[in-house]
Amino acid sequence: MRVKWVPDPTGRFPRRPHYEPGVLDEECERVAEELLLKRRGVVAYPISTDDLLFALDQQANVDHYADLDSDASGEVWGLTKFLKDEKPVVRINRRLSENPRLENPYRTTITHESAHVRFHGFLFAMLEQTPSLFEDDNRSSQTCNRQQVESSAPYDWIEWQASYCSGALLMPVGIVRNLVTRFLRDQSVPVATLRAASRHGEHLVEEVMAQFKVSSLAAKVRLSKLGFLTDSDVVQPSLLT
């Protein structure tokens, strides 16, 4: 993967990787396709929850029924702890795994923690020779609360990357683009970016939810990050007209 190294303002690492969104999209789509071909023999969405769990179990030792307390910043949905010379340990809040009504946030949490393991594990491995790193649970663990899993606000680069990759794994860029192109043509919509609060914007979100088995918020965030949805009243003309 193409990566640029920049200073880490959080102090976790001397430097941290900066990925362009397109690079993350490309890698996540490749990972999703490989998983589907391995498990199903065909690339078809949505990816099942069982397949997402299989992929995570291959990368980490997973506790799917963890008792995770809330912290000051919100309800803890997942936690990834990196260990010396061992697989990472991932803990997922049992409220998600035991309640069928929370399957969509459960799926988002699985892919969020998978992204930490896949895209950030090597950073901790690089620092294994630093004794203080693994003596400090706050530095060797990544705790993810509900807001961090569901949103992609760039206040913390490591959480932004995991959140972005979670959406990109569940809703690969190529399939989303095809869906949006088809939707705009079928609805004869003369713009390329829809207002989130518009009737067409809401219908597009519903189609993404159904296609990829994700929550309304996850669909909105993904469409917004890809430039297909906006909260602004100013929209771009469509190339389809």
Short mmCIF file of N, CA and C in Angstrom, two decimals, residues 56-211:
data_model
loop_
_atom_site.label_atom_id
_atom_site.label_comp_id
_atom_site.label_asym_id
_atom_site.label_seq_id
_atom_site.Cartn_x
_atom_site.Cartn_y
_atom_site.Cartn_z
N LEU A 56 -12.15 -11.94 11.06
CA LEU A 56 -11.57 -11.40 12.29
C LEU A 56 -10.93 -12.50 13.12
N ASP A 57 -11.58 -13.65 13.19
CA ASP A 57 -11.03 -14.77 13.97
C ASP A 57 -9.71 -15.27 13.40
N GLN A 58 -9.50 -15.09 12.09
CA GLN A 58 -8.24 -15.50 11.48
C GLN A 58 -7.10 -14.57 11.89
N GLN A 59 -7.43 -13.34 12.24
CA GLN A 59 -6.41 -12.34 12.52
C GLN A 59 -6.14 -12.14 14.00
N ALA A 60 -7.09 -12.52 14.86
CA ALA A 60 -6.98 -12.18 16.28
C ALA A 60 -7.67 -13.23 17.14
N ASN A 61 -7.35 -13.21 18.41
CA ASN A 61 -8.09 -13.99 19.40
C ASN A 61 -9.25 -13.12 19.88
N VAL A 62 -10.47 -13.57 19.59
CA VAL A 62 -11.64 -12.71 19.76
C VAL A 62 -12.54 -13.19 20.89
N ASP A 63 -12.90 -12.26 21.76
CA ASP A 63 -13.92 -12.48 22.77
C ASP A 63 -15.16 -11.74 22.30
N HIS A 64 -16.14 -12.49 21.83
CA HIS A 64 -17.35 -11.88 21.27
C HIS A 64 -18.37 -11.51 22.33
N TYR A 65 -18.13 -11.88 23.57
CA TYR A 65 -19.11 -11.67 24.63
C TYR A 65 -18.46 -10.97 25.83
N ALA A 66 -17.72 -9.93 25.54
CA ALA A 66 -16.97 -9.24 26.60
C ALA A 66 -17.88 -8.28 27.37
N ASP A 67 -17.60 -8.18 28.66
CA ASP A 67 -18.27 -7.18 29.50
C ASP A 67 -17.41 -5.92 29.45
N LEU A 68 -17.81 -4.98 28.62
CA LEU A 68 -17.06 -3.74 28.47
C LEU A 68 -17.83 -2.60 29.11
N ASP A 69 -17.22 -1.96 30.07
CA ASP A 69 -17.85 -0.85 30.77
C ASP A 69 -17.82 0.40 29.91
N SER A 70 -18.71 1.31 30.21
CA SER A 70 -18.68 2.61 29.55
C SER A 70 -17.57 3.45 30.15
N ASP A 71 -17.02 4.34 29.34
CA ASP A 71 -16.04 5.29 29.87
C ASP A 71 -16.62 6.69 29.74
N ALA A 72 -15.83 7.67 30.06
CA ALA A 72 -16.34 9.05 30.08
C ALA A 72 -16.78 9.53 28.71
N SER A 73 -16.23 8.94 27.65
CA SER A 73 -16.53 9.43 26.30
C SER A 73 -17.64 8.64 25.61
N GLY A 74 -18.19 7.64 26.29
CA GLY A 74 -19.31 6.91 25.67
C GLY A 74 -19.22 5.41 25.87
N GLU A 75 -20.23 4.71 25.40
CA GLU A 75 -20.31 3.27 25.54
C GLU A 75 -19.22 2.58 24.74
N VAL A 76 -18.47 1.68 25.37
CA VAL A 76 -17.40 0.96 24.70
C VAL A 76 -17.98 -0.20 23.91
N TRP A 77 -17.75 -0.20 22.61
CA TRP A 77 -18.25 -1.27 21.75
C TRP A 77 -17.17 -2.31 21.44
N GLY A 78 -15.92 -1.87 21.38
CA GLY A 78 -14.86 -2.82 21.04
C GLY A 78 -13.52 -2.37 21.61
N LEU A 79 -12.62 -3.34 21.74
CA LEU A 79 -11.28 -3.05 22.25
C LEU A 79 -10.30 -4.01 21.60
N THR A 80 -9.21 -3.48 21.11
CA THR A 80 -8.15 -4.31 20.53
C THR A 80 -6.87 -4.09 21.32
N LYS A 81 -6.28 -5.18 21.80
CA LYS A 81 -5.04 -5.12 22.57
C LYS A 81 -3.96 -5.87 21.81
N PHE A 82 -2.84 -5.20 21.59
CA PHE A 82 -1.72 -5.79 20.86
C PHE A 82 -0.72 -6.37 21.86
N LEU A 83 -0.30 -7.60 21.59
CA LEU A 83 0.57 -8.33 22.50
C LEU A 83 1.89 -8.68 21.82
N LYS A 84 2.94 -8.81 22.61
CA LYS A 84 4.22 -9.22 22.09
C LYS A 84 4.17 -10.66 21.62
N ASP A 85 4.61 -10.91 20.38
CA ASP A 85 4.79 -12.25 19.85
C ASP A 85 3.51 -13.10 19.89
N GLU A 86 2.35 -12.46 19.91
CA GLU A 86 1.08 -13.18 19.91
C GLU A 86 0.09 -12.45 19.02
N LYS A 87 -1.00 -13.15 18.68
CA LYS A 87 -2.08 -12.47 17.98
C LYS A 87 -2.66 -11.38 18.87
N PRO A 88 -3.18 -10.32 18.27
CA PRO A 88 -3.90 -9.32 19.07
C PRO A 88 -5.13 -9.96 19.71
N VAL A 89 -5.57 -9.37 20.79
CA VAL A 89 -6.81 -9.77 21.46
C VAL A 89 -7.87 -8.72 21.16
N VAL A 90 -9.00 -9.16 20.61
CA VAL A 90 -10.11 -8.26 20.32
C VAL A 90 -11.28 -8.62 21.22
N ARG A 91 -11.84 -7.63 21.87
CA ARG A 91 -13.00 -7.84 22.74
C ARG A 91 -14.16 -7.00 22.19
N ILE A 92 -15.32 -7.64 22.05
CA ILE A 92 -16.50 -6.97 21.53
C ILE A 92 -17.61 -7.01 22.58
N ASN A 93 -18.26 -5.89 22.76
CA ASN A 93 -19.31 -5.77 23.76
C ASN A 93 -20.40 -6.83 23.54
N ARG A 94 -20.69 -7.58 24.58
CA ARG A 94 -21.68 -8.67 24.46
C ARG A 94 -23.07 -8.16 24.11
N ARG A 95 -23.36 -6.90 24.39
CA ARG A 95 -24.67 -6.36 24.03
C ARG A 95 -24.88 -6.40 22.53
N LEU A 96 -23.81 -6.26 21.76
CA LEU A 96 -23.92 -6.31 20.31
C LEU A 96 -24.09 -7.73 19.81
N SER A 97 -23.30 -8.66 20.34
CA SER A 97 -23.32 -10.04 19.83
C SER A 97 -24.54 -10.81 20.29
N GLU A 98 -25.17 -10.40 21.40
CA GLU A 98 -26.29 -11.16 21.95
C GLU A 98 -27.66 -10.61 21.55
N ASN A 99 -27.69 -9.44 20.95
CA ASN A 99 -28.96 -8.82 20.60
C ASN A 99 -29.10 -8.75 19.08
N PRO A 100 -29.98 -9.59 18.48
CA PRO A 100 -30.15 -9.59 17.03
C PRO A 100 -30.53 -8.22 16.46
N ARG A 101 -31.17 -7.40 17.27
CA ARG A 101 -31.59 -6.07 16.80
C ARG A 101 -30.40 -5.14 16.62
N LEU A 102 -29.25 -5.51 17.18
CA LEU A 102 -28.05 -4.69 17.06
C LEU A 102 -27.05 -5.29 16.07
N GLU A 103 -27.53 -6.10 15.14
CA GLU A 103 -26.60 -6.76 14.23
C GLU A 103 -25.83 -5.76 13.37
N ASN A 104 -26.48 -4.69 12.92
CA ASN A 104 -25.75 -3.73 12.08
C ASN A 104 -24.60 -3.06 12.83
N PRO A 105 -24.80 -2.53 14.04
CA PRO A 105 -23.65 -2.00 14.77
C PRO A 105 -22.64 -3.09 15.14
N TYR A 106 -23.10 -4.32 15.33
CA TYR A 106 -22.19 -5.44 15.57
C TYR A 106 -21.27 -5.64 14.38
N ARG A 107 -21.83 -5.60 13.17
CA ARG A 107 -21.06 -5.76 11.95
C ARG A 107 -20.04 -4.61 11.80
N THR A 108 -20.48 -3.41 12.11
CA THR A 108 -19.59 -2.26 12.01
C THR A 108 -18.45 -2.36 13.00
N THR A 109 -18.74 -2.85 14.20
CA THR A 109 -17.69 -3.02 15.21
C THR A 109 -16.70 -4.10 14.80
N ILE A 110 -17.19 -5.19 14.23
CA ILE A 110 -16.30 -6.26 13.77
C ILE A 110 -15.31 -5.72 12.74
N THR A 111 -15.81 -4.98 11.76
CA THR A 111 -14.92 -4.46 10.72
C THR A 111 -14.04 -3.33 11.24
N HIS A 112 -14.52 -2.58 12.22
CA HIS A 112 -13.71 -1.52 12.82
C HIS A 112 -12.50 -2.13 13.52
N GLU A 113 -12.74 -3.16 14.33
CA GLU A 113 -11.62 -3.79 15.03
C GLU A 113 -10.72 -4.55 14.05
N SER A 114 -11.30 -5.14 13.02
CA SER A 114 -10.50 -5.79 11.97
C SER A 114 -9.55 -4.80 11.33
N ALA A 115 -10.03 -3.57 11.13
CA ALA A 115 -9.19 -2.53 10.52
C ALA A 115 -8.02 -2.17 11.43
N HIS A 116 -8.28 -2.09 12.74
CA HIS A 116 -7.17 -1.83 13.67
C HIS A 116 -6.10 -2.92 13.54
N VAL A 117 -6.55 -4.18 13.51
CA VAL A 117 -5.60 -5.29 13.44
C VAL A 117 -4.81 -5.24 12.12
N ARG A 118 -5.52 -5.05 11.01
CA ARG A 118 -4.88 -5.11 9.69
C ARG A 118 -4.01 -3.90 9.40
N PHE A 119 -4.48 -2.72 9.75
CA PHE A 119 -3.79 -1.50 9.33
C PHE A 119 -2.92 -0.86 10.42
N HIS A 120 -3.07 -1.31 11.66
CA HIS A 120 -2.31 -0.69 12.74
C HIS A 120 -1.44 -1.66 13.53
N GLY A 121 -1.67 -2.96 13.37
CA GLY A 121 -0.90 -3.94 14.12
C GLY A 121 0.60 -3.81 13.89
N PHE A 122 0.99 -3.51 12.65
CA PHE A 122 2.42 -3.44 12.34
C PHE A 122 3.09 -2.28 13.07
N LEU A 123 2.32 -1.24 13.42
CA LEU A 123 2.90 -0.12 14.17
C LEU A 123 3.34 -0.57 15.56
N PHE A 124 2.47 -1.36 16.20
CA PHE A 124 2.81 -1.86 17.52
C PHE A 124 3.95 -2.87 17.44
N ALA A 125 3.96 -3.65 16.35
CA ALA A 125 5.05 -4.62 16.18
C ALA A 125 6.39 -3.92 16.03
N MET A 126 6.39 -2.76 15.36
CA MET A 126 7.62 -2.00 15.18
C MET A 126 8.17 -1.50 16.51
N LEU A 127 7.29 -1.32 17.47
CA LEU A 127 7.71 -0.78 18.76
C LEU A 127 7.87 -1.85 19.83
N GLU A 128 7.85 -3.12 19.43
CA GLU A 128 7.98 -4.19 20.41
C GLU A 128 9.29 -4.12 21.19
N GLN A 129 10.30 -3.50 20.60
CA GLN A 129 11.59 -3.40 21.27
C GLN A 129 11.61 -2.28 22.31
N THR A 130 10.50 -1.53 22.37
CA THR A 130 10.42 -0.47 23.37
C THR A 130 9.73 -1.02 24.60
N PRO A 131 10.44 -1.34 25.67
CA PRO A 131 9.85 -2.01 26.83
C PRO A 131 8.65 -1.29 27.41
N SER A 132 8.69 0.04 27.44
CA SER A 132 7.60 0.77 28.09
C SER A 132 6.29 0.63 27.35
N LEU A 133 6.33 0.35 26.05
CA LEU A 133 5.09 0.26 25.26
C LEU A 133 4.17 -0.80 25.82
N PHE A 134 4.68 -2.00 26.04
CA PHE A 134 3.82 -3.09 26.44
C PHE A 134 3.69 -3.22 27.96
N GLU A 135 4.30 -2.28 28.67
CA GLU A 135 4.05 -2.17 30.10
C GLU A 135 2.90 -1.22 30.37
N ASP A 136 2.50 -0.50 29.34
CA ASP A 136 1.46 0.52 29.47
C ASP A 136 0.24 0.08 28.67
N ASP A 137 -0.83 -0.35 29.37
CA ASP A 137 -2.03 -0.84 28.69
C ASP A 137 -2.65 0.22 27.82
N ASN A 138 -2.52 1.50 28.19
CA ASN A 138 -3.12 2.57 27.40
C ASN A 138 -2.45 2.72 26.04
N ARG A 139 -1.20 2.33 25.93
CA ARG A 139 -0.49 2.46 24.67
C ARG A 139 -0.62 1.20 23.82
N SER A 140 -0.77 0.04 24.44
CA SER A 140 -0.86 -1.20 23.67
C SER A 140 -2.28 -1.59 23.34
N SER A 141 -3.26 -0.85 23.84
CA SER A 141 -4.67 -1.15 23.59
C SER A 141 -5.34 0.01 22.86
N GLN A 142 -6.33 -0.33 22.05
CA GLN A 142 -7.12 0.67 21.36
C GLN A 142 -8.58 0.45 21.74
N THR A 143 -9.12 1.34 22.56
CA THR A 143 -10.51 1.24 23.01
C THR A 143 -11.40 2.06 22.11
N CYS A 144 -12.50 1.46 21.64
CA CYS A 144 -13.36 2.11 20.65
C CYS A 144 -14.77 2.24 21.21
N ASN A 145 -15.21 3.47 21.46
CA ASN A 145 -16.57 3.64 21.95
C ASN A 145 -17.54 3.81 20.78
N ARG A 146 -18.81 3.89 21.12
CA ARG A 146 -19.85 3.91 20.10
C ARG A 146 -19.65 5.04 19.10
N GLN A 147 -19.34 6.24 19.59
CA GLN A 147 -19.17 7.38 18.70
C GLN A 147 -18.01 7.17 17.73
N GLN A 148 -16.92 6.57 18.20
CA GLN A 148 -15.77 6.35 17.35
C GLN A 148 -16.04 5.30 16.28
N VAL A 149 -16.84 4.27 16.62
CA VAL A 149 -17.15 3.22 15.66
C VAL A 149 -18.12 3.72 14.61
N GLU A 150 -19.15 4.45 15.04
CA GLU A 150 -20.20 4.86 14.12
C GLU A 150 -19.83 6.06 13.26
N SER A 151 -19.00 6.95 13.80
CA SER A 151 -18.66 8.18 13.11
C SER A 151 -17.28 8.07 12.50
N SER A 152 -16.90 9.09 11.74
CA SER A 152 -15.55 9.11 11.17
C SER A 152 -14.93 10.49 11.31
N ALA A 153 -15.29 11.18 12.40
CA ALA A 153 -14.73 12.50 12.65
C ALA A 153 -13.21 12.39 12.81
N PRO A 154 -12.46 13.30 12.19
CA PRO A 154 -11.00 13.16 12.15
C PRO A 154 -10.29 13.66 13.40
N TYR A 155 -10.92 13.53 14.59
CA TYR A 155 -10.28 14.03 15.80
C TYR A 155 -9.17 13.10 16.27
N ASP A 156 -9.14 11.88 15.82
CA ASP A 156 -8.11 10.92 16.21
C ASP A 156 -7.79 10.10 14.97
N TRP A 157 -6.57 10.25 14.44
CA TRP A 157 -6.24 9.63 13.16
C TRP A 157 -6.43 8.13 13.17
N ILE A 158 -6.08 7.44 14.26
CA ILE A 158 -6.16 5.98 14.27
C ILE A 158 -7.62 5.51 14.25
N GLU A 159 -8.50 6.28 14.92
CA GLU A 159 -9.92 5.94 14.90
C GLU A 159 -10.55 6.34 13.57
N TRP A 160 -10.10 7.47 12.99
CA TRP A 160 -10.63 7.87 11.68
C TRP A 160 -10.32 6.79 10.64
N GLN A 161 -9.08 6.30 10.64
CA GLN A 161 -8.70 5.28 9.67
C GLN A 161 -9.51 4.00 9.86
N ALA A 162 -9.69 3.57 11.12
CA ALA A 162 -10.45 2.35 11.38
C ALA A 162 -11.91 2.51 10.98
N SER A 163 -12.47 3.68 11.25
CA SER A 163 -13.86 3.93 10.88
C SER A 163 -14.02 3.96 9.36
N TYR A 164 -13.10 4.64 8.68
CA TYR A 164 -13.16 4.71 7.22
C TYR A 164 -13.05 3.31 6.61
N CYS A 165 -12.10 2.53 7.11
CA CYS A 165 -11.90 1.17 6.58
C CYS A 165 -13.09 0.27 6.88
N SER A 166 -13.72 0.47 8.03
CA SER A 166 -14.92 -0.30 8.35
C SER A 166 -15.99 -0.10 7.28
N GLY A 167 -16.23 1.17 6.92
CA GLY A 167 -17.19 1.46 5.87
C GLY A 167 -16.76 0.93 4.52
N ALA A 168 -15.45 1.01 4.24
CA ALA A 168 -14.93 0.57 2.95
C ALA A 168 -14.96 -0.96 2.81
N LEU A 169 -14.85 -1.67 3.91
CA LEU A 169 -14.94 -3.13 3.87
C LEU A 169 -16.39 -3.59 3.67
N LEU A 170 -17.31 -2.95 4.37
CA LEU A 170 -18.71 -3.32 4.26
C LEU A 170 -19.34 -2.82 2.97
N MET A 171 -18.89 -1.65 2.50
CA MET A 171 -19.46 -1.00 1.32
C MET A 171 -18.34 -0.63 0.36
N PRO A 172 -17.78 -1.60 -0.35
CA PRO A 172 -16.64 -1.33 -1.24
C PRO A 172 -16.96 -0.26 -2.28
N VAL A 173 -15.96 0.54 -2.58
CA VAL A 173 -16.16 1.73 -3.39
C VAL A 173 -16.72 1.43 -4.77
N GLY A 174 -16.23 0.39 -5.44
CA GLY A 174 -16.70 0.08 -6.79
C GLY A 174 -18.17 -0.28 -6.82
N ILE A 175 -18.61 -1.06 -5.85
CA ILE A 175 -20.02 -1.47 -5.80
C ILE A 175 -20.91 -0.28 -5.45
N VAL A 176 -20.44 0.57 -4.54
CA VAL A 176 -21.23 1.76 -4.18
C VAL A 176 -21.37 2.68 -5.39
N ARG A 177 -20.29 2.88 -6.12
CA ARG A 177 -20.36 3.75 -7.30
C ARG A 177 -21.36 3.21 -8.33
N ASN A 178 -21.32 1.91 -8.54
CA ASN A 178 -22.28 1.31 -9.48
C ASN A 178 -23.71 1.51 -9.01
N LEU A 179 -23.93 1.33 -7.72
CA LEU A 179 -25.27 1.50 -7.16
C LEU A 179 -25.74 2.94 -7.33
N VAL A 180 -24.87 3.90 -7.03
CA VAL A 180 -25.25 5.31 -7.14
C VAL A 180 -25.51 5.69 -8.59
N THR A 181 -24.66 5.23 -9.50
CA THR A 181 -24.85 5.53 -10.92
C THR A 181 -26.19 4.99 -11.42
N ARG A 182 -26.50 3.78 -11.04
CA ARG A 182 -27.78 3.17 -11.44
C ARG A 182 -28.95 3.94 -10.83
N PHE A 183 -28.82 4.34 -9.57
CA PHE A 183 -29.89 5.07 -8.89
C PHE A 183 -30.15 6.40 -9.57
N LEU A 184 -29.11 7.16 -9.88
CA LEU A 184 -29.28 8.46 -10.51
C LEU A 184 -29.95 8.34 -11.88
N ARG A 185 -29.57 7.31 -12.62
CA ARG A 185 -30.16 7.11 -13.95
C ARG A 185 -31.62 6.68 -13.84
N ASP A 186 -31.89 5.75 -12.93
CA ASP A 186 -33.26 5.25 -12.78
C ASP A 186 -34.20 6.36 -12.31
N GLN A 187 -33.68 7.25 -11.46
CA GLN A 187 -34.52 8.32 -10.92
C GLN A 187 -34.45 9.60 -11.74
N SER A 188 -33.62 9.59 -12.82
CA SER A 188 -33.44 10.78 -13.67
C SER A 188 -33.07 12.00 -12.83
N VAL A 189 -32.14 11.79 -11.90
CA VAL A 189 -31.71 12.87 -11.01
C VAL A 189 -30.62 13.67 -11.70
N PRO A 190 -30.75 14.99 -11.83
CA PRO A 190 -29.80 15.81 -12.60
C PRO A 190 -28.59 16.30 -11.80
N VAL A 191 -28.29 15.67 -10.67
CA VAL A 191 -27.13 16.08 -9.88
C VAL A 191 -26.31 14.84 -9.51
N ALA A 192 -25.02 15.06 -9.27
CA ALA A 192 -24.13 13.95 -8.91
C ALA A 192 -24.01 13.78 -7.41
N THR A 193 -24.27 14.87 -6.66
CA THR A 193 -24.23 14.83 -5.21
C THR A 193 -25.60 15.22 -4.68
N LEU A 194 -26.19 14.33 -3.89
CA LEU A 194 -27.54 14.56 -3.38
C LEU A 194 -27.51 15.19 -2.00
N ARG A 195 -28.49 16.04 -1.74
CA ARG A 195 -28.64 16.57 -0.39
C ARG A 195 -29.16 15.46 0.52
N ALA A 196 -28.52 15.31 1.68
CA ALA A 196 -28.88 14.22 2.59
C ALA A 196 -30.35 14.31 3.02
N ALA A 197 -30.85 15.53 3.17
CA ALA A 197 -32.22 15.71 3.65
C ALA A 197 -33.27 15.66 2.55
N SER A 198 -32.84 15.47 1.29
CA SER A 198 -33.79 15.44 0.19
C SER A 198 -34.44 14.06 0.08
N ARG A 199 -35.54 14.01 -0.67
CA ARG A 199 -36.23 12.73 -0.85
C ARG A 199 -35.33 11.72 -1.55
N HIS A 200 -34.63 12.15 -2.60
CA HIS A 200 -33.73 11.24 -3.31
C HIS A 200 -32.55 10.83 -2.43
N GLY A 201 -32.05 11.77 -1.63
CA GLY A 201 -30.95 11.45 -0.73
C GLY A 201 -31.35 10.38 0.28
N GLU A 202 -32.53 10.52 0.83
CA GLU A 202 -33.02 9.54 1.80
C GLU A 202 -33.25 8.17 1.14
N HIS A 203 -33.77 8.18 -0.07
CA HIS A 203 -33.99 6.91 -0.78
C HIS A 203 -32.66 6.23 -1.13
N LEU A 204 -31.65 7.02 -1.48
CA LEU A 204 -30.34 6.44 -1.77
C LEU A 204 -29.75 5.78 -0.52
N VAL A 205 -29.89 6.44 0.62
CA VAL A 205 -29.42 5.85 1.87
C VAL A 205 -30.12 4.52 2.14
N GLU A 206 -31.42 4.47 1.89
CA GLU A 206 -32.17 3.24 2.10
C GLU A 206 -31.67 2.12 1.19
N GLU A 207 -31.32 2.46 -0.04
CA GLU A 207 -30.82 1.44 -0.96
C GLU A 207 -29.46 0.90 -0.51
N VAL A 208 -28.61 1.78 -0.02
CA VAL A 208 -27.30 1.34 0.47
C VAL A 208 -27.46 0.48 1.71
N MET A 209 -28.38 0.87 2.60
CA MET A 209 -28.66 0.06 3.79
C MET A 209 -29.07 -1.36 3.41
N ALA A 210 -29.96 -1.46 2.43
CA ALA A 210 -30.47 -2.77 2.02
C ALA A 210 -29.40 -3.58 1.29
N GLN A 211 -28.62 -2.94 0.44
CA GLN A 211 -27.61 -3.63 -0.36
C GLN A 211 -26.49 -4.20 0.51
#
